[in-house]
Tab-separated table of C-alpha atoms in Angstrom:
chain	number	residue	atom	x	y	z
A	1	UNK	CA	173.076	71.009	55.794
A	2	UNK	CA	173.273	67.343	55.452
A	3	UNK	CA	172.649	65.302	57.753
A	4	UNK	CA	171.502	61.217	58.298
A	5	UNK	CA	174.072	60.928	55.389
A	6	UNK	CA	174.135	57.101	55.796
A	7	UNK	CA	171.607	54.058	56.056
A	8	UNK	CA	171.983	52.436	59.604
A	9	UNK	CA	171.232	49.163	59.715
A	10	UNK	CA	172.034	45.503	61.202
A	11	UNK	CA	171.164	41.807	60.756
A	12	UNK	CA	171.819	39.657	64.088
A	13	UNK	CA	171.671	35.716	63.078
A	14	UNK	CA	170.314	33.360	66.417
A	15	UNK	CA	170.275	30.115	66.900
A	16	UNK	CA	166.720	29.220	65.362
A	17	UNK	CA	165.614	32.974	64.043
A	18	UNK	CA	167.036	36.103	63.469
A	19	UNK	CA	166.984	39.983	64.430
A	20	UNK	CA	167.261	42.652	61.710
A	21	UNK	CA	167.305	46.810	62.451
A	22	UNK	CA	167.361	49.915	61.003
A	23	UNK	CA	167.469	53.590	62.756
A	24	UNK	CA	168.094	57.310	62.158
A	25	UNK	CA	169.228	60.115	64.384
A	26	UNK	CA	172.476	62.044	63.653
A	27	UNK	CA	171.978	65.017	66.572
A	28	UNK	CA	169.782	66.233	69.236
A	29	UNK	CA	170.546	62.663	70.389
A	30	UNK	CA	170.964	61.682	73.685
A	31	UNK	CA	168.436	58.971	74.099
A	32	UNK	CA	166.587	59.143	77.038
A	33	UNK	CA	164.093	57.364	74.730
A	34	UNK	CA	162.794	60.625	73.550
A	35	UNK	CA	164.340	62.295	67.340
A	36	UNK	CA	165.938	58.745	67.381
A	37	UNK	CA	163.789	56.369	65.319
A	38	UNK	CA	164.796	52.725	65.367
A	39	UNK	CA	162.888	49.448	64.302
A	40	UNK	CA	163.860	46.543	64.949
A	41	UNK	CA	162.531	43.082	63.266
A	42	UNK	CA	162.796	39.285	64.222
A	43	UNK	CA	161.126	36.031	63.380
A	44	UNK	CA	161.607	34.501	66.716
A	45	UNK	CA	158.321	33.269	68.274
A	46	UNK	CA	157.874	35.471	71.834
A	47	UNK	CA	155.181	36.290	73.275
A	48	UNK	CA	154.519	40.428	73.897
A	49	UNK	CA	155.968	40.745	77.537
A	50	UNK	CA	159.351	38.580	77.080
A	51	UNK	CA	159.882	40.531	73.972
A	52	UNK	CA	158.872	43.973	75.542
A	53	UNK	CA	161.217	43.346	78.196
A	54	UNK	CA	164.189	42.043	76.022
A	55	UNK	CA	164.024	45.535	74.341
A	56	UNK	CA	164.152	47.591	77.281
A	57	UNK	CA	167.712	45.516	78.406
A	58	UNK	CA	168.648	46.081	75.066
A	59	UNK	CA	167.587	49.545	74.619
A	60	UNK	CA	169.487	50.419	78.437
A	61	UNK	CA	173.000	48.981	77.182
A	62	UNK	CA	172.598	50.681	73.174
A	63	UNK	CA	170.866	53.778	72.441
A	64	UNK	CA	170.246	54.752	76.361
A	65	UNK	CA	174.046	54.817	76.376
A	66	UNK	CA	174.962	57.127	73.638
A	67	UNK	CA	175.447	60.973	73.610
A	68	UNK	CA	176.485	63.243	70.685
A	69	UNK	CA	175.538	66.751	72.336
A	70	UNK	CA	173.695	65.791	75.867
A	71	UNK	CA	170.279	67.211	74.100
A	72	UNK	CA	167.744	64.624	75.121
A	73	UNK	CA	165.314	64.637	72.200
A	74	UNK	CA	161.389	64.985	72.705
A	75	UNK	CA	159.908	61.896	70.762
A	76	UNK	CA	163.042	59.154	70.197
A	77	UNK	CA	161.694	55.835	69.304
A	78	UNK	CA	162.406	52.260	69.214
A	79	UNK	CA	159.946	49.494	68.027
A	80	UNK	CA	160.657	45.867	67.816
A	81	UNK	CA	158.244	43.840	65.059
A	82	UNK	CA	158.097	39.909	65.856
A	83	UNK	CA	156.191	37.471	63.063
A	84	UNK	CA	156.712	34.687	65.106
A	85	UNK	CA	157.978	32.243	62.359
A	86	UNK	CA	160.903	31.590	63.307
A	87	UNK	CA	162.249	29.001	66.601
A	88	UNK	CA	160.967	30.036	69.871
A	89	UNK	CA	164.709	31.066	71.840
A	90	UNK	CA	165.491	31.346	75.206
A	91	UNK	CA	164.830	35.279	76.833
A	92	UNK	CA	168.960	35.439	77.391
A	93	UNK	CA	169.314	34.428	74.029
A	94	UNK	CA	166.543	36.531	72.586
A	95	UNK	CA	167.601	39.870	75.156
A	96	UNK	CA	171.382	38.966	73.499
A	97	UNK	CA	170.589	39.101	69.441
A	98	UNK	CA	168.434	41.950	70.308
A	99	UNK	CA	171.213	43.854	72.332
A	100	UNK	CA	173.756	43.043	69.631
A	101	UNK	CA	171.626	44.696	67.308
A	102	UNK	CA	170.869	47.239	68.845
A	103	UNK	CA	174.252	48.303	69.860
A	104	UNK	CA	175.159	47.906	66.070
A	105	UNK	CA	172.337	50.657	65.329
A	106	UNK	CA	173.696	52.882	67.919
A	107	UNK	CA	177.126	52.825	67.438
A	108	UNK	CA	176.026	53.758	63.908
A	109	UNK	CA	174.294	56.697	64.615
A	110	UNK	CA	177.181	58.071	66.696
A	111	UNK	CA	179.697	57.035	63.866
A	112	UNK	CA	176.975	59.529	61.639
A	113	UNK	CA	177.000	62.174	64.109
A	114	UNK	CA	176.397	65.669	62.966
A	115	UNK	CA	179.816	67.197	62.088
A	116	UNK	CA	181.662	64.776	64.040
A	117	UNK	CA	185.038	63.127	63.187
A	118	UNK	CA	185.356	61.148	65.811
A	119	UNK	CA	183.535	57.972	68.256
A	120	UNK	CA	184.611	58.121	71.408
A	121	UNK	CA	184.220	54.586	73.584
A	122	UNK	CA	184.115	55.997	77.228
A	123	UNK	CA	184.278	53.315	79.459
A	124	UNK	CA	184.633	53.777	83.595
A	125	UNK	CA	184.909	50.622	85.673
A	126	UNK	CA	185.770	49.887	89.642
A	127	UNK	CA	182.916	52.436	90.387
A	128	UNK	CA	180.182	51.285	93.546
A	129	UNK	CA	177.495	50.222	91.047
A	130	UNK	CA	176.717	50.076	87.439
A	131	UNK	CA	174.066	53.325	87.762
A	132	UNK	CA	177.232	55.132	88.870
A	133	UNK	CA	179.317	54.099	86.569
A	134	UNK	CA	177.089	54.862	83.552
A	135	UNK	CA	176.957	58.811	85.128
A	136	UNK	CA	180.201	59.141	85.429
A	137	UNK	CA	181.161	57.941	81.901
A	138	UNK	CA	178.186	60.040	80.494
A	139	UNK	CA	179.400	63.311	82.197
A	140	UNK	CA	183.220	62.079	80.681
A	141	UNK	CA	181.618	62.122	76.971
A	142	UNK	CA	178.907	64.942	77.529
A	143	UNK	CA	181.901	67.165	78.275
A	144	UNK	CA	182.314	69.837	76.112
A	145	UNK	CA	186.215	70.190	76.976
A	146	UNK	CA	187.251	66.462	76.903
A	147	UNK	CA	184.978	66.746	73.360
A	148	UNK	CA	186.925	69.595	72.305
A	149	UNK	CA	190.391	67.504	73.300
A	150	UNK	CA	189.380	64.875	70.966
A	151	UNK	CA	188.659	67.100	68.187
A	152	UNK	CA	192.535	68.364	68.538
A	153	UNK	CA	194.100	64.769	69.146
A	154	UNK	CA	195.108	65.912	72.483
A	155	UNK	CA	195.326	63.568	75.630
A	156	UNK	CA	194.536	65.990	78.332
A	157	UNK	CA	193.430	63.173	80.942
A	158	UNK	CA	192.832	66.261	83.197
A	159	UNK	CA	189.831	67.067	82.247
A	160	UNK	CA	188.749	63.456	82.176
A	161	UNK	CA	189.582	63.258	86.121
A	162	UNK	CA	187.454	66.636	86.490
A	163	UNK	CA	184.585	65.014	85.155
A	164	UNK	CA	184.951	61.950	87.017
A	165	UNK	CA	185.010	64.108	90.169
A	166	UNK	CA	182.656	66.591	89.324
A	167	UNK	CA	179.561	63.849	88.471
A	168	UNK	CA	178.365	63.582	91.613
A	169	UNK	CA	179.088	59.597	91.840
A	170	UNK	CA	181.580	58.349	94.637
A	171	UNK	CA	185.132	59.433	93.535
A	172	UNK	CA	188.767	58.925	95.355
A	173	UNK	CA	191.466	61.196	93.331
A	174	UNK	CA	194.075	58.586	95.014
A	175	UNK	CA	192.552	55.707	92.963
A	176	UNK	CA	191.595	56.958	89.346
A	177	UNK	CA	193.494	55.807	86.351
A	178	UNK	CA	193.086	56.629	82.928
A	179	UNK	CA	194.365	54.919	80.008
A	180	UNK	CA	194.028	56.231	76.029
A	181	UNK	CA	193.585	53.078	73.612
A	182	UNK	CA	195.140	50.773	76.691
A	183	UNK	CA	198.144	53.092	77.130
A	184	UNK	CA	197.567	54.337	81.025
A	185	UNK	CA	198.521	57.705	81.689
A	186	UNK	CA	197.354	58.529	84.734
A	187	UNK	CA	197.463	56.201	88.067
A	188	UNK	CA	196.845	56.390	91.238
A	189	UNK	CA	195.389	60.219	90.291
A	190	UNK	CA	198.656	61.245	89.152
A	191	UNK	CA	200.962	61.013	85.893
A	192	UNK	CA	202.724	58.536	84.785
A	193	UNK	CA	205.345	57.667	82.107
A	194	UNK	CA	204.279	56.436	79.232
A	195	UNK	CA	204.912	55.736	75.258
A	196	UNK	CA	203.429	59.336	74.279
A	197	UNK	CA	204.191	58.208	70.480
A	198	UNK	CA	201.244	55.342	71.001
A	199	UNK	CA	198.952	57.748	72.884
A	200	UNK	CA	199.531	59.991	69.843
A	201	UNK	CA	198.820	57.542	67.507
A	202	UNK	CA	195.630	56.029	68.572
A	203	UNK	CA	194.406	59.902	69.076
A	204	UNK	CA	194.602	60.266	65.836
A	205	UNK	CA	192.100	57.159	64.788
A	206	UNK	CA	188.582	57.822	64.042
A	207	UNK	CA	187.618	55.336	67.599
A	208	UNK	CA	189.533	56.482	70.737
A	209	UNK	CA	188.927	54.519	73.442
A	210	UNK	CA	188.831	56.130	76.316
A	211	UNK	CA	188.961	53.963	80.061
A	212	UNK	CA	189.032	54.954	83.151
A	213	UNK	CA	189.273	53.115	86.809
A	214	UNK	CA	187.867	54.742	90.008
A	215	UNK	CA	189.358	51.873	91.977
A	216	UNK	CA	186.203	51.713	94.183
A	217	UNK	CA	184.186	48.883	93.363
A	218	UNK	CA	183.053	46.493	90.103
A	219	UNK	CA	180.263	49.010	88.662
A	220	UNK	CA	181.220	49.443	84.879
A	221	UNK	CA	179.250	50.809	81.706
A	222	UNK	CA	180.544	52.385	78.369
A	223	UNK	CA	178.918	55.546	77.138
A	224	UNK	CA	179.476	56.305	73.017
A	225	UNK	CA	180.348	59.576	72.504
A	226	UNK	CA	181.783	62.267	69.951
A	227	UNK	CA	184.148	65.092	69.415
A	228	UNK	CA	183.063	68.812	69.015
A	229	UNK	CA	184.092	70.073	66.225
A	230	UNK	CA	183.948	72.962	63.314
A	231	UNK	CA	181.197	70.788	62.022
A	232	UNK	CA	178.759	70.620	64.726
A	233	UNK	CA	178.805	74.483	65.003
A	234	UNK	CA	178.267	74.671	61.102
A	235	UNK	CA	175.508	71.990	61.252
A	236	UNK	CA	173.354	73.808	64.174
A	237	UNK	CA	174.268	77.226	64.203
A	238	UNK	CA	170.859	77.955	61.895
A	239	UNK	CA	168.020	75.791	61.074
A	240	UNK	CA	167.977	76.587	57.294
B	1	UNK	CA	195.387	81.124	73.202
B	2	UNK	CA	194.474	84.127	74.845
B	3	UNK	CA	192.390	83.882	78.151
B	4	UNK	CA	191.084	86.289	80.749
B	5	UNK	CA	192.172	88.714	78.563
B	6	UNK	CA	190.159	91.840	80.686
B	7	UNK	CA	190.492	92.457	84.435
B	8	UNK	CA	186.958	91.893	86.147
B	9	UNK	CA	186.902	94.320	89.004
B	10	UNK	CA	183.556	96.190	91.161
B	11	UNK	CA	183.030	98.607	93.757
B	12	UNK	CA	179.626	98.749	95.124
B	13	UNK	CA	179.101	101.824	97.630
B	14	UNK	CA	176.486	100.950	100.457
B	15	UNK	CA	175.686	103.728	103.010
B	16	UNK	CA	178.523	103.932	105.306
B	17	UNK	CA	180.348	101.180	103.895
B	18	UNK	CA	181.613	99.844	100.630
B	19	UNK	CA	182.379	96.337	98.980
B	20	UNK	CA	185.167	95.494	95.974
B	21	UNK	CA	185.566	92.997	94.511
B	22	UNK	CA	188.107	91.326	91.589
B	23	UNK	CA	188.064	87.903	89.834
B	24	UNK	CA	189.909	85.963	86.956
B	25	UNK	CA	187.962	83.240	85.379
B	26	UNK	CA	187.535	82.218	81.702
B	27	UNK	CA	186.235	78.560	81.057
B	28	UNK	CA	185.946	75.401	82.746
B	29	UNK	CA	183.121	77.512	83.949
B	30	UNK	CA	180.296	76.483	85.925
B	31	UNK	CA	180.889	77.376	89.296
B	32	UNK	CA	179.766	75.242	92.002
B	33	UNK	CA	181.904	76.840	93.989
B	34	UNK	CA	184.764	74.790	92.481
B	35	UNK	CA	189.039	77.504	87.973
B	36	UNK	CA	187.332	80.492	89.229
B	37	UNK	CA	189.317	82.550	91.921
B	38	UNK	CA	187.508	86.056	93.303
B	39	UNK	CA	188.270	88.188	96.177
B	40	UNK	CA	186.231	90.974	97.407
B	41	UNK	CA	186.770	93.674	100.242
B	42	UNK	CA	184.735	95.447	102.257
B	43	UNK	CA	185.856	98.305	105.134
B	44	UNK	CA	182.081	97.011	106.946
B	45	UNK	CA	182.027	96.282	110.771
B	46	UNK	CA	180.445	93.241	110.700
B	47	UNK	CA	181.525	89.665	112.456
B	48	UNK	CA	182.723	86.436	110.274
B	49	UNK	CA	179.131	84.639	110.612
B	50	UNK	CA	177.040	87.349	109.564
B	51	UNK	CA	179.694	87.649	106.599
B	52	UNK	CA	180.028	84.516	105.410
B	53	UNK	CA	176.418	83.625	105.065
B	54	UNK	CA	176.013	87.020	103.256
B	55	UNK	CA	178.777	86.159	100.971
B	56	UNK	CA	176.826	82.218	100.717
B	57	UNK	CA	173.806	84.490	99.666
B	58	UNK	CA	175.385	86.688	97.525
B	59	UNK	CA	177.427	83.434	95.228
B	60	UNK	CA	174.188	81.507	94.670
B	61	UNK	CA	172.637	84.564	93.018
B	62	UNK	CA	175.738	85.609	90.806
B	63	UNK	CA	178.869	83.169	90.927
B	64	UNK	CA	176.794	79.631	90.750
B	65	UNK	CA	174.509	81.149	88.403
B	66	UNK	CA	176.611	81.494	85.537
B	67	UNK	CA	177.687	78.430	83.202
B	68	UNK	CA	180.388	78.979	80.220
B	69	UNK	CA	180.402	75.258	79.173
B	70	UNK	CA	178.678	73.334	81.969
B	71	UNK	CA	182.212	72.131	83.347
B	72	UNK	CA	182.390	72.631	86.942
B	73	UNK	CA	185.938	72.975	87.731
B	74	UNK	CA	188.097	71.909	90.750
B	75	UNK	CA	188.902	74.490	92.820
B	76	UNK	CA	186.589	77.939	92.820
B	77	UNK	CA	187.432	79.859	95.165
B	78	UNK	CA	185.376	83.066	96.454
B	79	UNK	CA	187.175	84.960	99.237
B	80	UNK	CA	185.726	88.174	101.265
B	81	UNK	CA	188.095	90.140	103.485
B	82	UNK	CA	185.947	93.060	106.096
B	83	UNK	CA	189.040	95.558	107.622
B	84	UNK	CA	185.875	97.287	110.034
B	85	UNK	CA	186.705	100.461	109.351
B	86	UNK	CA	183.430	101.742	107.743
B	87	UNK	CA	179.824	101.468	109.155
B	88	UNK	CA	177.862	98.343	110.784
B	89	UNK	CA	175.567	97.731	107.869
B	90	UNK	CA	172.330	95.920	108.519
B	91	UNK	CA	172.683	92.080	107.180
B	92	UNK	CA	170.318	93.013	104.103
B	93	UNK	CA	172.542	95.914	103.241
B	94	UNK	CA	174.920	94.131	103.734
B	95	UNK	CA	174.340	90.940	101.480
B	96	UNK	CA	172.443	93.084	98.920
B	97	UNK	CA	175.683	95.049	98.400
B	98	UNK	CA	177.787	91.778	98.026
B	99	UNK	CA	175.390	90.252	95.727
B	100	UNK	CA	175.532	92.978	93.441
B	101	UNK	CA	179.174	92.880	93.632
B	102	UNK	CA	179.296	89.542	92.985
B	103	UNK	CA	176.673	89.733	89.941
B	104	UNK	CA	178.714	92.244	88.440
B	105	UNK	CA	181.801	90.229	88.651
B	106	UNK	CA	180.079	87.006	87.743
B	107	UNK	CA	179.002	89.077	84.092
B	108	UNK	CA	182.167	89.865	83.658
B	109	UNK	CA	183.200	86.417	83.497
B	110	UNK	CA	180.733	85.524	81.144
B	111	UNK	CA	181.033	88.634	78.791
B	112	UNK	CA	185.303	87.332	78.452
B	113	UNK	CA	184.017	83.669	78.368
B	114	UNK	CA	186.472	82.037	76.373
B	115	UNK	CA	186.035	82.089	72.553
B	116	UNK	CA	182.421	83.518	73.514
B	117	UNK	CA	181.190	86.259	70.942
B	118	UNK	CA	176.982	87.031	73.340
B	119	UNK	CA	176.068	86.469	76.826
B	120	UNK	CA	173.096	84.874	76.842
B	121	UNK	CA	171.067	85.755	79.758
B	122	UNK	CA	168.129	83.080	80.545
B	123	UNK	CA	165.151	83.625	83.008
B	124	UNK	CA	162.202	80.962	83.726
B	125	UNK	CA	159.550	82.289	85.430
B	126	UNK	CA	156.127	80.261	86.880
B	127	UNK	CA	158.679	77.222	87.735
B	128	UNK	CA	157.165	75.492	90.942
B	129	UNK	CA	159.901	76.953	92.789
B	130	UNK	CA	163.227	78.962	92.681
B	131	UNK	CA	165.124	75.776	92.610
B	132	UNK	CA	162.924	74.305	89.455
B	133	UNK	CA	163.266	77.405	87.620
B	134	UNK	CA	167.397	77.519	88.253
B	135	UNK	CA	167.334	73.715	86.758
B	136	UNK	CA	165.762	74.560	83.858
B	137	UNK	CA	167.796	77.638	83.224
B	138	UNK	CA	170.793	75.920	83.343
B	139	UNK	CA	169.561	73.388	80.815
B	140	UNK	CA	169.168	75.946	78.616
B	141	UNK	CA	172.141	78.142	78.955
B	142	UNK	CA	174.133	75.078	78.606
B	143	UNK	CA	172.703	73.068	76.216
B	144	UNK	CA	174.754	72.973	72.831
B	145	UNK	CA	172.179	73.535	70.186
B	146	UNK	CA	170.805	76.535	72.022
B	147	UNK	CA	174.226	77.794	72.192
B	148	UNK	CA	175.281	77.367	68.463
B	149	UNK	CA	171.756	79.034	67.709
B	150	UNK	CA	172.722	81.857	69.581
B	151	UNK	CA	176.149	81.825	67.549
B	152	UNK	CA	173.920	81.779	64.114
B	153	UNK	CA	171.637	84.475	65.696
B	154	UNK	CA	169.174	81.952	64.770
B	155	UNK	CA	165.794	82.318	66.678
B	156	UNK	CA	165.398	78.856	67.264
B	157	UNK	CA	162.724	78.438	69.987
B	158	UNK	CA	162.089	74.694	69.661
B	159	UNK	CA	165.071	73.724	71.070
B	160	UNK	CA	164.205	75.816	74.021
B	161	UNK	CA	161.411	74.162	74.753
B	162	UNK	CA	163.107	70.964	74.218
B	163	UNK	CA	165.670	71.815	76.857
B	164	UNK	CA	162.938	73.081	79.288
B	165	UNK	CA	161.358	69.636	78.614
B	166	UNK	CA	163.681	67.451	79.527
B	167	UNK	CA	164.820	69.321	82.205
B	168	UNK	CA	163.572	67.449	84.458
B	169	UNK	CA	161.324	69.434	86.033
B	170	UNK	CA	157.547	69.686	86.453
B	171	UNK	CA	156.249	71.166	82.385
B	172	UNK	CA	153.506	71.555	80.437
B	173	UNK	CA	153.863	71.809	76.950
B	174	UNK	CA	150.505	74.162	76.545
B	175	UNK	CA	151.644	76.468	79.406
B	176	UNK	CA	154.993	77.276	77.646
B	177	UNK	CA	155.872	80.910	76.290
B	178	UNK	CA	159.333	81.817	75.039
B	179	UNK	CA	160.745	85.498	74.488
B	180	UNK	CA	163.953	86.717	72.479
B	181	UNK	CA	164.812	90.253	73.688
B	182	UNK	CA	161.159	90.664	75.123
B	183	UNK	CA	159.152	89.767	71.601
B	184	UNK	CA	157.016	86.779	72.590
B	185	UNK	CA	157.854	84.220	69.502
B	186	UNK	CA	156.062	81.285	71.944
B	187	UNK	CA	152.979	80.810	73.755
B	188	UNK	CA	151.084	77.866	75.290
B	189	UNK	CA	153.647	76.066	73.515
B	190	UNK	CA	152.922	77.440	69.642
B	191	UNK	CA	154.716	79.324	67.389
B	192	UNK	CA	152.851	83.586	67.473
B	193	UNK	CA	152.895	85.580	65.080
B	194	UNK	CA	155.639	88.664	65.945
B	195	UNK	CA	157.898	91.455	64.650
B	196	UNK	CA	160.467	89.021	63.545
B	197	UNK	CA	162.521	92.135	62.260
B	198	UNK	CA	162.873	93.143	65.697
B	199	UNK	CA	163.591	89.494	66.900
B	200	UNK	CA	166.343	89.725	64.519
B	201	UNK	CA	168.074	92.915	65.810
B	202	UNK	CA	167.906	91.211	69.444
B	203	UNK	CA	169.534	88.350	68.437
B	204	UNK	CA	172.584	90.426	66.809
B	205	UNK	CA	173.904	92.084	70.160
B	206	UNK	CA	175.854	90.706	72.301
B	207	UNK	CA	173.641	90.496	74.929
B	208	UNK	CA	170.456	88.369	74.155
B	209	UNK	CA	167.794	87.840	76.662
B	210	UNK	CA	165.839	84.721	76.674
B	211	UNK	CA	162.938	84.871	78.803
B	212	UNK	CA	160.166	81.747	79.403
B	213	UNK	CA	157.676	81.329	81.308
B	214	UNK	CA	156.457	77.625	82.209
B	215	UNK	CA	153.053	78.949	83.728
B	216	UNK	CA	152.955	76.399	86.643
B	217	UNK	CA	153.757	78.857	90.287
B	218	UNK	CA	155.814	81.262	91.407
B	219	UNK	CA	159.382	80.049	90.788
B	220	UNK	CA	161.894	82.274	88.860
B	221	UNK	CA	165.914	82.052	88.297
B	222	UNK	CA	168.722	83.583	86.222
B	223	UNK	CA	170.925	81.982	84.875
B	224	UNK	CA	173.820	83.860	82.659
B	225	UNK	CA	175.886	81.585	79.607
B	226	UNK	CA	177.038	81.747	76.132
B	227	UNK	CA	176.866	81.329	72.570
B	228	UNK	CA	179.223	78.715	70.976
B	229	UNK	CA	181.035	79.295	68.255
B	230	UNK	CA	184.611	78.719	66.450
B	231	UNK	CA	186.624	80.231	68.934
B	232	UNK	CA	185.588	77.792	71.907
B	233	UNK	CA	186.859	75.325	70.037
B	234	UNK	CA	189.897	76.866	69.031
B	235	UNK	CA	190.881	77.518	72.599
B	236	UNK	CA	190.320	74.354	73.798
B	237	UNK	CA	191.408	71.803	71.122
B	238	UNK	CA	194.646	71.959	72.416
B	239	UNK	CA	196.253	72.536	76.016
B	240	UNK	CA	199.300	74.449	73.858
């Protein structure tokens, strides 16, 4: 088994200092912070609270937002190292190098992903708040079937709209639309024509993008996810 | 693709009157009362009221305790028909007959789960209550790693108590104890020693017991799911 195959790291420049990372974690990863291990470094000069709480924004819109196989891990960890000889920036601009990088490191881990061949970039907007939106895109790429779809290159929205409906966040079948690398094809709950050549194509790319519109409101978050694959099943099916 | 490849039909004699019962059912599977269609009969004299909330007792103990691949589906549909023509049964006999008939058809589901080679059938006992221990069995029949463990026939208890961890759910780590097949591999949360031949032989049939106990009350649920393996995948890749 191999696994962790790649160094994951990221250097984020800001005006005045600078934010470096490096993580692991290629399974059991669904970061609730729980076998995720990620440090961050910077030379800005913060003080412990502002740069406590710039990790926690950064941690909710990176690794908090990523799922390979919905298995929360027991000890995931993210540290953040300041040595304070750097400029002293702003907490927006601080909480954005921070985010950046930490984004980086988490889009990294999925693009590692035990057995995985592909990174899936779930995003659900016009949903009543951001909390809702982020469950409803997480139950879109925690879905074994819609997994399985993107394993076979096959645009089976369906299943997308079943998990939309099924996550227990407000839903209107009459107002969801899906769309497969920008190409919609499904409004207003319902088929639609569309260039099946280009929904083909961007299938078969190693990043699928994946959006979808419950028409409700202006919640939106984007979940990382993963396909399910031969490989998963070979890398898990025994510990040795 | 091949699915609900075996009819799934009961008969459950009660004294003076008898229930039957048939379903179809294969994946998407994780009833919520939501792919799933199954009708059952019974000749018992008994009004609609006192028959529908037996048949509402009888589908949280069998139908909505089953889970293929944690995708609740659309449009499960459970339908009982009473003709009259037998015996007034009390309401217990009643709902204990309709449970069983709807247990048995529930396990049939499972055992022709799509691409499914075991049924895996959890229990948590000493959950705080009924409810707690029916969360955390769920967690674990449908968490991933335990199911491609169960595919390797690989004895992996950790990620039991991982699941049960993060269910959550009120746990404690040195209360834990895990069985496979009724050989205690787990208790207060550390590895025991144990026949590991007979472990072994557990794990190779196709029906695997997984028994844990949390040690905090009285709470206790079933929950019945699968292994997954190759032929999920294969089924589901495509929609062709």
């Amino acid at each position: 088994m191999t696994t962790d195959t790649v160094p994951k790291e990221v250097v984020v420049a800001g005006s005045g200092f600078t934010v470096g990372g490096m993580a692991k974690g290629a399974a059991m990863l669904a970061p609730n912070m729980a076998t995720m291990l990620a440090v961050c470094t910077t030379d800005a000069a913060v003080d412990a609270t502002t740069l406590r709480n710039a990790l926690h924004e950064a941690v909710a819109l990176s690794f908090n937002a990523i799922t390979v196989d919905g298995a929360t891990s027991t000890n995931d960890t993210v540290l953040v190292l300041a040595s304070g000889r750097g400029d002293a920036p702003s907490r927006d601009a601080l909480t954005a190098a921070l985010t950046e990088a930490c984004r980086s490191l988490a889009e990294q881990m999925v693009a590692d992903a035990e057995g995985a061949t592909k990174v899936a970039h779930v995003t659900v907007r016009g949903a009543e708040s951001d909390e809702a939106a982020h469950v409803a895109a997480r139950k879109v790429a925690d879905s074994m079937l819609v997994q399985c779809s993107l394993f076979g290159e096959d645009p089976y929205w369906g299943r997308i709209v079943s998990e939309l409906g099924s996550a227990g966040t407000p839903f209107d079948i009459d107002r969801v639309a899906v769309a497969y690398g920008g190409t919609v094809v499904c409004a207003a709950g319902t088929a639609v024509p569309h260039d099946e050549a280009a929904v083909a194509a961007h299938m078969a790319c190693r990043h699928v993008q994946i959006d979808c519109d419950l028409g409700l409101g202006r919640g939106q978050a984007v979940v990382l996810g993963t396909d399910l694959g031969y490989g998963y099943i070979d890398e898990n099916r025994t510990t040795s």
